Amino acid sequence: MNNFSFLSFIVLFLTLNVFGEENYELEVFVDNLDHPWSLVELSSGDLLLTELSGKLKLISSDGLTIKEIRNVPDVLFRGQGGLSDITLHPDFDNNGWIYFSYSAFVDDKKELNTLFVDRAKIKGSELVSIQNIFKAQAFRKAPAHFGAKLFFLKDGSLMITSGDGFDYREAAQSLDNHFGKVLRINDDGSIPLDNPFINTPGALPEIWSFGIRNPQGIFQTEDGTIFENEHGPRGGDELNILKPGLNYGWPAITHGIDYSGALISPFKEKEGMEQPLYYWTPSIAPSGMIVYEEDLFSEWKNNIFVSNLVYKDVRMLSLDENKEVINEKILFKEVGKRIRNIITLSNGELMLITDKKDGQLIKVKKI
Amino acid sequence: MKFIRVTSLLLFSAIITAFLSVPITTASYTIWLSSIEMPVTLNLFIASLIHDWFNLGVTLFLLFLAGFLIAFLITFIIRKIFTINLISEPFSYAIAGSVCILLILVLTVVLLFETQIIAGNRTALGTFLHVLAGFAGGYFFGYFLKKM
């Protein structure tokens, strides 16, 4: 290499590092996890992790010790079912309530199953004071499309996503069931009096919005906007802004087709049905979602991060002031594994959860 | 020469069965869309059907071709072993075609997350109509095989 080439190489190297976009490094924080699904950080810095196989684990803030929490309800770990999301009560430090979703059988014959949400407290290494606060009126044979995401809104109510059960997609357009809905309840399972269908005859009062397929991400920003993502079929994965009482169209309108190749509907739009804010065709299989609102990675602030299973990366979506998506950027491709979830830690770092057996927690740290 | 003719018969029987099966799915979603007052017109139904023939139809054709190959081979062997043929050749292949389609419908559910990938098969009527399409495909195969 002559002097000029060497100098050029040094300049390029410095340019990429100083002005380039790789301002982070990835660190495997914990590995050998069994189908990890969701994670929440306690104020102590410890982490509570759910594994789809039915285990709840307390991970120390340094990642060195993992303690299994006993007395978790029996879950149906089959297909897409199992122990799913976990979140903390907004006043967790005072009342100790944790909330978790899971799928389980609803009958003794073990023919039908549905989505459940319980709350409980942790005493030592055990769940205590377990209360079931929600059981979806969405009984199904196949353990598929549960949604199962939980999110506490700024007003203290709890949002629950409930998928269409795959074989029951048409039910997403009816208000007499919980298939294909986003639901809102109070922290004790009671119904908020300002829910949109609370006075609609025949409608289930928990329903907040409907016409949804398999919602896998939900997040409310500081300004109150509620973003939701959902798996489409072949194509038509969606990012939506949720508003009370609105119909998001599934399966009457869709930008995707069935896995078999058949149409699901020839319609892509209809008056009275909402269009997605953004959609992916081909499908990326969106999983977790956050809006980055911390200062550590200031260049990422207020962008939406959507992890995905198909392309094994995270999509960072930038919005303009009208909340239109103006840019999509691919991040963390180097992980190379299906990314099941993404959360923001209190110090502004991100944590990625990789899917299936040998799952990992991967920390995104600032360089 | 006979090999080519039998192969052609097998291909055509799978095509016929797929051709008859596709409208079951197309009808299932268009009827539902109409029921919720979506503007489904005859033109839209035909356009949807054509789309499904060239997409779902190809998937079904490949599935049915593989299934018929096994089912008709077994039928041929059984007919050779048991020379007392109580059932005529077309009907024995028609029954084989029906059973084959039923097995394919069941296996696609068992193997794919227990979910129903073929939308037209989500009702008992849909299953019956698919089996009927298999019967027609098998009858076609047996009828022309007999004429060889």
Coordinates of C-alpha atoms in Angstrom, one line a residue:
Chain A
M1 CA 0.0 0.0 0.0
N2 CA 1.5 3.4 -1.0
N3 CA 1.4 6.4 1.3
F4 CA -1.6 8.0 -0.5
S5 CA -3.7 4.8 -0.2
F6 CA -2.8 4.4 3.4
L7 CA -3.7 8.0 4.1
S8 CA -7.0 7.5 2.3
F9 CA -7.7 4.5 4.4
I10 CA -7.1 6.3 7.6
V11 CA -9.3 9.2 6.6
L12 CA -12.1 6.9 5.6
F13 CA -11.8 5.0 8.8
L14 CA -11.9 8.1 10.9
T15 CA -14.8 9.5 8.8
L16 CA -16.8 6.4 9.3
N17 CA -16.2 6.4 13.1
V18 CA -16.6 10.1 13.7
F19 CA -19.4 10.9 11.2
G20 CA -20.7 7.4 10.6
E21 CA -23.8 6.0 12.1
E22 CA -22.4 3.2 14.2
N23 CA -22.5 5.0 17.5
Y24 CA -23.4 1.8 19.4
E25 CA -22.1 -1.6 20.3
L26 CA -24.0 -4.7 21.0
E27 CA -23.3 -6.8 24.1
V28 CA -24.8 -10.2 24.8
F29 CA -26.2 -9.6 28.3
V30 CA -27.7 -13.0 29.0
D31 CA -28.0 -16.1 26.8
N32 CA -29.3 -19.7 26.9
L33 CA -32.8 -18.4 27.5
D34 CA -35.8 -20.6 26.5
H35 CA -38.2 -18.8 24.1
P36 CA -37.8 -15.4 25.8
W37 CA -40.7 -13.1 25.0
S38 CA -40.8 -10.0 27.1
L39 CA -38.9 -8.0 29.7
V40 CA -39.5 -5.2 32.1
E41 CA -37.0 -3.3 34.2
L42 CA -37.5 -2.8 37.9
S43 CA -36.5 0.4 39.6
S44 CA -33.6 -1.5 41.2
G45 CA -32.2 -2.2 37.7
D46 CA -33.1 -5.9 37.9
L47 CA -35.1 -7.3 35.1
L48 CA -38.2 -9.5 35.0
L49 CA -38.2 -11.8 32.0
T50 CA -41.0 -14.0 30.6
E51 CA -40.3 -17.1 28.6
L52 CA -43.0 -18.4 26.4
S53 CA -42.5 -21.9 27.8
G54 CA -44.0 -20.6 31.1
K55 CA -41.1 -19.4 33.2
L56 CA -40.7 -16.0 34.9
K57 CA -37.2 -15.1 35.7
L58 CA -35.6 -12.3 37.8
I59 CA -32.3 -11.3 36.3
S60 CA -29.9 -9.2 38.4
S61 CA -28.9 -5.8 37.0
D62 CA -25.5 -7.0 36.1
G63 CA -26.9 -10.1 34.3
L64 CA -24.9 -12.5 36.4
T65 CA -27.6 -14.1 38.4
I66 CA -30.9 -15.5 37.3
K67 CA -33.6 -16.5 39.7
E68 CA -36.8 -18.3 38.7
I69 CA -40.0 -17.1 40.1
R70 CA -42.3 -19.9 41.2
N71 CA -46.1 -20.2 41.2
V72 CA -46.7 -18.9 37.7
P73 CA -50.1 -20.1 36.4
D74 CA -50.1 -23.1 34.1
V75 CA -49.8 -21.9 30.5
L76 CA -50.5 -23.5 27.2
F77 CA -47.1 -23.5 25.6
R78 CA -47.9 -24.6 22.1
G79 CA -48.0 -23.0 18.7
Q80 CA -47.8 -19.2 19.4
G81 CA -49.1 -19.6 22.9
G82 CA -47.5 -19.5 26.3
L83 CA -46.4 -16.9 28.9
S84 CA -46.3 -13.7 27.0
D85 CA -46.0 -10.1 28.0
I86 CA -45.2 -8.5 31.3
T87 CA -45.5 -5.0 32.6
L88 CA -45.5 -3.1 35.9
H89 CA -48.2 -1.1 37.5
P90 CA -47.4 2.6 37.1
D91 CA -47.2 2.7 40.9
F92 CA -45.3 -0.5 41.2
D93 CA -42.8 0.8 43.7
N94 CA -45.6 1.3 46.2
N95 CA -48.1 -1.4 45.4
G96 CA -45.9 -4.2 43.9
W97 CA -48.3 -5.3 41.2
I98 CA -46.9 -6.9 38.1
Y99 CA -49.2 -7.8 35.1
F100 CA -48.7 -10.6 32.7
S101 CA -50.5 -12.2 29.8
Y102 CA -50.6 -15.9 28.8
S103 CA -52.6 -18.4 26.9
A104 CA -54.3 -21.3 28.7
F105 CA -57.1 -23.8 28.3
V106 CA -60.6 -22.6 29.2
D107 CA -62.2 -26.1 29.7
D108 CA -61.4 -29.3 31.4
K109 CA -61.4 -31.2 28.1
K110 CA -58.5 -29.0 27.0
E111 CA -60.1 -28.3 23.6
L112 CA -60.4 -24.6 23.7
N113 CA -57.9 -21.9 24.8
T114 CA -57.8 -18.2 25.1
L115 CA -55.8 -15.2 26.3
F116 CA -55.6 -14.4 30.0
V117 CA -54.2 -11.4 31.9
D118 CA -53.3 -11.8 35.6
R119 CA -51.7 -9.6 38.2
A120 CA -49.7 -10.7 41.1
K121 CA -46.9 -9.6 43.5
I122 CA -43.5 -11.2 44.1
K123 CA -42.6 -12.3 47.5
G124 CA -39.2 -13.9 47.7
S125 CA -39.0 -16.2 44.7
E126 CA -42.7 -16.7 44.4
L127 CA -45.7 -15.1 42.9
V128 CA -48.4 -14.3 45.5
S129 CA -51.8 -12.6 45.5
I130 CA -52.5 -13.8 42.0
Q131 CA -55.6 -12.3 40.5
N132 CA -57.1 -13.0 37.1
I133 CA -58.2 -9.6 35.8
F134 CA -59.1 -10.5 32.2
K135 CA -60.1 -13.6 30.2
A136 CA -60.6 -12.9 26.5
Q137 CA -64.0 -13.9 25.0
A138 CA -62.0 -15.3 22.1
F139 CA -62.1 -19.1 22.6
R140 CA -60.2 -21.0 19.9
K141 CA -58.9 -24.5 19.1
A142 CA -55.6 -23.5 17.5
P143 CA -53.1 -21.8 19.8
A144 CA -52.4 -18.9 17.4
H145 CA -52.7 -15.1 17.1
F146 CA -53.1 -14.1 20.7
G147 CA -51.7 -10.6 20.4
A148 CA -51.1 -10.6 24.2
K149 CA -49.3 -7.3 24.5
L150 CA -49.9 -5.2 27.6
F151 CA -49.3 -1.4 28.0
F152 CA -50.3 1.0 30.8
L153 CA -51.5 4.3 29.4
K154 CA -50.8 7.6 30.9
D155 CA -54.3 7.7 32.5
G156 CA -53.5 4.5 34.5
S157 CA -55.6 2.1 32.4
L158 CA -54.2 -1.0 30.9
M159 CA -54.3 -1.8 27.2
I160 CA -54.4 -5.4 26.0
T161 CA -54.0 -6.5 22.4
S162 CA -56.0 -9.6 21.4
G163 CA -55.3 -11.3 18.1
D164 CA -57.9 -12.7 15.6
G165 CA -57.1 -16.4 16.4
F166 CA -56.2 -17.0 12.8
D167 CA -59.2 -19.1 12.0
Y168 CA -61.7 -16.6 13.3
R169 CA -60.6 -13.5 11.3
E170 CA -64.1 -12.4 10.4
A171 CA -64.9 -12.0 14.1
A172 CA -62.5 -9.0 14.2
Q173 CA -65.4 -7.0 12.6
S174 CA -67.9 -7.9 15.2
L175 CA -68.1 -6.2 18.6
D176 CA -69.5 -9.2 20.5
N177 CA -66.1 -10.9 21.0
H178 CA -62.5 -10.2 21.7
F179 CA -61.0 -11.6 18.5
G180 CA -58.9 -8.9 16.6
K181 CA -59.3 -6.1 19.1
V182 CA -57.4 -3.7 21.3
L183 CA -58.9 -3.6 24.7
R184 CA -58.8 -1.2 27.7
I185 CA -59.4 -2.1 31.3
N186 CA -58.7 -0.5 34.7
D187 CA -55.8 -1.9 36.7
D188 CA -58.2 -4.1 38.7
G189 CA -59.9 -5.5 35.6
S190 CA -63.0 -3.2 35.8
I191 CA -64.1 -1.3 32.8
P192 CA -63.3 2.4 32.3
L193 CA -66.5 4.3 32.0
D194 CA -65.2 6.3 29.0
N195 CA -64.5 3.2 26.8
P196 CA -66.0 3.8 23.3
F197 CA -68.5 0.9 23.2
I198 CA -69.5 0.8 26.9
N199 CA -73.1 1.8 26.0
T200 CA -73.3 0.0 22.7
P201 CA -75.8 -2.9 22.9
G202 CA -74.2 -6.3 22.2
A203 CA -70.7 -4.9 22.3
L204 CA -68.1 -6.1 24.8
P205 CA -67.3 -3.1 27.0
E206 CA -63.5 -3.7 27.1
I207 CA -63.2 -3.0 23.3
W208 CA -61.2 0.1 22.5
S209 CA -60.6 -0.4 18.7
F210 CA -61.3 -3.3 16.3
G211 CA -60.6 -4.8 12.9
I212 CA -57.1 -5.8 13.9
R213 CA -55.2 -9.0 13.0
N214 CA -52.3 -10.0 15.4
P215 CA -51.0 -6.9 17.2
Q216 CA -47.5 -7.5 18.6
G217 CA -46.5 -4.0 19.6
I218 CA -48.1 -1.1 21.4
F219 CA -46.7 2.1 22.8
Q220 CA -48.0 5.4 24.0
T221 CA -45.8 8.4 23.6
E222 CA -45.4 11.4 25.9
D223 CA -47.9 13.4 23.8
G224 CA -50.5 10.6 24.3
T225 CA -50.3 9.1 20.8
I226 CA -50.9 5.3 20.8
F227 CA -48.9 3.4 18.2
E228 CA -49.7 -0.2 17.4
N229 CA -48.1 -2.7 15.0
E230 CA -49.6 -5.9 13.8
H231 CA -48.7 -8.9 11.7
G232 CA -50.4 -8.9 8.3
P233 CA -50.8 -12.1 6.3
R234 CA -48.5 -12.3 3.3
G235 CA -47.8 -8.6 3.1
G236 CA -49.7 -5.9 4.8
D237 CA -47.9 -5.8 8.2
E238 CA -49.2 -2.5 9.7
L239 CA -48.2 0.4 11.9
N240 CA -51.3 2.2 13.2
I241 CA -52.2 5.1 15.4
L242 CA -55.0 3.9 17.6
K243 CA -57.9 6.0 18.5
P244 CA -61.0 4.9 20.5
G245 CA -63.9 3.3 18.6
L246 CA -62.2 3.1 15.2
N247 CA -62.3 0.2 12.8
Y248 CA -58.9 -0.7 11.4
G249 CA -60.5 -2.9 8.6
W250 CA -59.1 -6.4 9.0
P251 CA -60.1 -8.6 7.2
A252 CA -62.5 -6.5 5.1
I253 CA -59.6 -4.4 3.8
T254 CA -56.0 -5.4 3.8
H255 CA -52.8 -4.8 1.9
G256 CA -51.8 -8.5 2.1
I257 CA -53.0 -11.8 0.7
D258 CA -53.5 -15.2 2.4
Y259 CA -50.5 -17.5 3.0
S260 CA -52.2 -19.9 0.5
G261 CA -52.0 -17.3 -2.2
A262 CA -55.7 -16.5 -2.2
L263 CA -57.1 -13.1 -1.7
I264 CA -58.5 -12.3 1.8
S265 CA -60.3 -9.4 0.4
P266 CA -60.1 -7.6 -2.9
F267 CA -60.5 -4.3 -1.0
K268 CA -57.7 -2.2 0.3
E269 CA -59.7 0.7 1.5
K270 CA -63.3 1.5 2.6
E271 CA -64.9 4.5 4.1
G272 CA -65.2 4.1 7.8
M273 CA -62.2 1.9 8.0
E274 CA -58.8 3.3 8.9
Q275 CA -55.7 3.0 6.7
P276 CA -52.4 2.1 8.4
L277 CA -50.0 4.9 9.1
Y278 CA -47.4 2.6 7.4
Y279 CA -47.3 -0.9 6.1
W280 CA -44.8 -3.5 5.0
T281 CA -45.1 -5.7 1.9
P282 CA -43.5 -8.1 1.9
S283 CA -44.1 -8.8 5.6
I284 CA -41.4 -8.3 8.1
A285 CA -43.4 -9.9 11.0
P286 CA -43.1 -7.0 13.4
S287 CA -42.7 -7.9 17.1
G288 CA -41.9 -5.5 19.8
M289 CA -42.1 -1.7 19.5
I290 CA -40.9 1.3 21.4
V291 CA -40.7 5.0 20.7
Y292 CA -37.3 6.1 21.8
E293 CA -37.8 9.1 24.2
E294 CA -34.4 9.1 26.1
D295 CA -31.4 11.3 25.6
L296 CA -28.6 8.7 25.4
F297 CA -28.9 8.3 21.7
S298 CA -30.1 11.8 20.9
E299 CA -30.1 11.2 17.2
W300 CA -32.7 8.4 17.7
K301 CA -35.0 10.5 19.8
N302 CA -38.7 10.3 19.0
N303 CA -38.2 7.6 16.4
I304 CA -40.2 4.4 16.4
F305 CA -38.3 1.2 16.7
V306 CA -39.9 -2.0 15.5
S307 CA -38.2 -5.3 16.0
N308 CA -39.0 -8.1 13.5
L309 CA -38.8 -11.8 13.0
V310 CA -38.4 -12.3 9.3
Y311 CA -35.5 -10.0 8.5
K312 CA -34.0 -10.3 11.9
D313 CA -33.4 -6.6 12.4
V314 CA -35.0 -3.5 13.9
R315 CA -36.7 -0.9 11.7
M316 CA -36.3 2.7 12.9
L317 CA -39.1 4.9 11.5
S318 CA -38.8 8.7 11.5
L319 CA -42.0 10.7 11.6
D320 CA -42.5 14.3 10.5
E321 CA -44.6 16.8 12.6
N322 CA -47.8 15.4 11.0
K323 CA -46.9 11.9 12.2
E324 CA -46.3 10.7 8.7
V325 CA -43.5 8.2 8.3
I326 CA -40.7 9.9 6.2
N327 CA -37.9 7.4 6.6
E328 CA -37.2 3.8 7.4
K329 CA -33.8 2.7 8.5
I330 CA -32.5 -0.8 9.2
L331 CA -30.6 -1.3 12.5
F332 CA -28.9 -4.2 14.3
K333 CA -28.8 -6.4 11.3
E334 CA -25.7 -7.9 12.8
V335 CA -27.7 -9.7 15.5
G336 CA -28.7 -12.2 12.8
K337 CA -31.5 -13.7 14.9
R338 CA -35.2 -13.3 15.0
I339 CA -35.8 -10.3 17.3
R340 CA -38.8 -10.9 19.5
N341 CA -38.9 -7.7 21.5
I342 CA -37.2 -4.4 22.2
I343 CA -37.3 -2.3 25.3
T344 CA -35.8 0.9 26.5
L345 CA -33.8 0.7 29.8
S346 CA -33.9 3.5 32.3
N347 CA -30.4 4.6 31.4
G348 CA -31.4 5.1 27.7
E349 CA -29.8 1.9 26.5
L350 CA -31.9 -0.6 24.5
M351 CA -32.4 -4.3 25.1
L352 CA -33.1 -6.7 22.3
I353 CA -34.7 -10.1 23.0
T354 CA -33.9 -12.8 20.4
D355 CA -36.5 -15.5 19.8
K356 CA -36.8 -19.3 20.3
K357 CA -34.5 -21.7 22.1
D358 CA -31.0 -20.3 23.0
G359 CA -32.6 -16.8 23.1
Q360 CA -30.5 -13.9 24.2
L361 CA -30.8 -10.5 25.8
I362 CA -28.6 -8.2 23.8
K363 CA -27.8 -4.7 25.1
V364 CA -27.4 -1.8 22.8
K365 CA -24.8 0.4 24.4
K366 CA -23.5 3.8 23.5
I367 CA -19.9 3.9 22.2
Chain B
M1 CA -46.3 -43.9 -24.6
K2 CA -48.7 -45.2 -21.9
F3 CA -46.5 -43.6 -19.2
I4 CA -46.9 -40.2 -20.9
R5 CA -50.6 -40.7 -21.2
V6 CA -51.0 -41.7 -17.5
T7 CA -48.8 -38.8 -16.4
S8 CA -51.0 -36.4 -18.5
L9 CA -54.1 -37.9 -16.9
L10 CA -52.6 -37.4 -13.4
L11 CA -51.7 -33.8 -14.2
F12 CA -55.2 -33.1 -15.6
S13 CA -56.9 -34.7 -12.7
A14 CA -54.9 -32.5 -10.3
I15 CA -55.7 -29.4 -12.4
I16 CA -59.4 -30.2 -12.5
T17 CA -59.5 -30.7 -8.7
A18 CA -57.6 -27.4 -8.1
F19 CA -59.8 -25.6 -10.6
L20 CA -62.9 -26.8 -8.8
S21 CA -61.5 -26.2 -5.3
V22 CA -60.4 -22.6 -5.7
P23 CA -64.0 -21.1 -6.1
I24 CA -64.8 -22.6 -2.6
T25 CA -62.3 -20.2 -1.0
T26 CA -63.2 -17.3 -3.3
A27 CA -66.9 -17.7 -2.5
S28 CA -66.2 -18.1 1.2
Y29 CA -64.7 -14.6 1.6
T30 CA -66.8 -12.8 -1.0
I31 CA -70.0 -14.1 0.6
W32 CA -68.8 -12.9 3.9
L33 CA -67.7 -9.5 2.5
S34 CA -71.2 -9.1 1.0
S35 CA -72.7 -9.9 4.3
I36 CA -71.0 -6.9 5.9
E37 CA -72.1 -4.7 3.0
M38 CA -68.8 -4.4 1.2
P39 CA -69.5 -3.6 -2.5
V40 CA -68.8 -7.0 -4.0
T41 CA -69.9 -7.0 -7.7
L42 CA -69.9 -9.8 -10.2
N43 CA -66.9 -8.3 -11.9
L44 CA -65.0 -8.1 -8.6
F45 CA -65.9 -11.7 -7.9
I46 CA -64.6 -12.9 -11.3
A47 CA -61.4 -10.8 -10.9
S48 CA -60.9 -12.4 -7.4
L49 CA -61.6 -15.8 -8.8
I50 CA -59.1 -15.4 -11.6
H51 CA -56.5 -14.1 -9.1
D52 CA -57.1 -17.1 -6.9
W53 CA -56.9 -19.6 -9.7
F54 CA -53.5 -18.3 -10.6
N55 CA -52.2 -18.2 -7.0
L56 CA -54.1 -20.5 -4.6
G57 CA -54.7 -22.7 -7.6
V58 CA -51.0 -23.3 -8.2
T59 CA -50.5 -24.2 -4.5
L60 CA -53.4 -26.6 -4.5
F61 CA -52.4 -28.1 -7.8
L62 CA -48.9 -29.0 -6.4
L63 CA -50.4 -30.4 -3.2
F64 CA -53.1 -32.4 -5.1
L65 CA -50.6 -33.7 -7.7
A66 CA -48.3 -35.1 -4.9
G67 CA -51.4 -36.5 -3.1
F68 CA -52.9 -38.1 -6.2
L69 CA -49.7 -39.7 -7.2
I70 CA -49.6 -41.6 -4.0
A71 CA -53.4 -42.2 -3.8
F72 CA -53.8 -43.5 -7.4
L73 CA -50.7 -45.7 -7.1
I74 CA -52.1 -47.3 -4.0
T75 CA -55.5 -47.7 -5.8
F76 CA -53.8 -49.3 -8.8
I77 CA -51.9 -51.8 -6.6
I78 CA -55.0 -52.7 -4.6
R79 CA -57.0 -53.3 -7.8
K80 CA -54.2 -55.5 -9.1
I81 CA -54.0 -57.5 -5.9
F82 CA -57.7 -57.9 -5.3
T83 CA -58.8 -59.0 -8.8
I84 CA -62.5 -59.1 -7.7
N85 CA -63.4 -55.5 -8.5
L86 CA -66.6 -54.7 -6.7
I87 CA -66.2 -51.0 -7.6
S88 CA -65.7 -49.9 -11.2
E89 CA -62.4 -48.3 -12.1
P90 CA -63.6 -44.7 -12.3
F91 CA -65.4 -45.0 -8.9
S92 CA -62.4 -46.6 -7.2
Y93 CA -60.2 -43.7 -8.3
A94 CA -62.9 -41.2 -7.4
I95 CA -63.0 -42.6 -3.9
A96 CA -59.2 -42.4 -3.8
G97 CA -59.3 -38.8 -4.9
S98 CA -61.8 -37.9 -2.2
V99 CA -59.9 -39.6 0.6
C100 CA -56.7 -38.0 -0.7
I101 CA -58.1 -34.5 -0.6
L102 CA -59.6 -35.1 2.9
L103 CA -56.2 -36.2 4.2
I104 CA -54.5 -33.2 2.6
L105 CA -57.0 -30.9 4.3
V106 CA -56.4 -32.6 7.6
L107 CA -52.6 -32.7 7.3
T108 CA -52.3 -29.0 6.3
V109 CA -54.0 -28.2 9.6
V110 CA -52.0 -30.6 11.7
L111 CA -48.7 -29.5 10.3
L112 CA -49.2 -25.8 10.1
F113 CA -49.7 -24.6 13.7
E114 CA -53.1 -26.3 13.8
T115 CA -54.5 -23.5 11.8
Q116 CA -56.6 -23.6 8.6
I117 CA -54.5 -22.2 5.8
I118 CA -57.1 -23.0 3.1
A119 CA -59.8 -20.5 4.0
G120 CA -62.5 -22.4 2.0
N121 CA -62.0 -25.3 4.3
R122 CA -63.1 -23.6 7.5
T123 CA -66.6 -25.0 7.4
A124 CA -68.0 -28.5 7.1
L125 CA -69.6 -27.5 3.8
G126 CA -66.3 -26.3 2.5
T127 CA -64.6 -29.5 3.4
F128 CA -67.4 -31.5 1.7
L129 CA -67.1 -29.5 -1.4
H130 CA -63.3 -30.0 -1.5
V131 CA -63.8 -33.7 -1.1
L132 CA -66.3 -33.6 -3.9
A133 CA -63.7 -31.8 -6.1
G134 CA -61.3 -34.7 -5.3
F135 CA -64.0 -37.2 -6.3
A136 CA -64.4 -35.4 -9.7
G137 CA -60.6 -35.4 -10.2
G138 CA -60.3 -39.0 -9.3
Y139 CA -63.3 -40.0 -11.5
F140 CA -61.8 -38.2 -14.5
F141 CA -58.5 -40.1 -13.9
G142 CA -60.2 -43.5 -13.6
Y143 CA -62.6 -43.0 -16.5
F144 CA -59.9 -42.2 -19.0
L145 CA -57.5 -44.8 -17.6
K146 CA -60.1 -47.4 -18.3
K147 CA -60.4 -46.2 -21.9
M148 CA -56.6 -46.7 -22.5

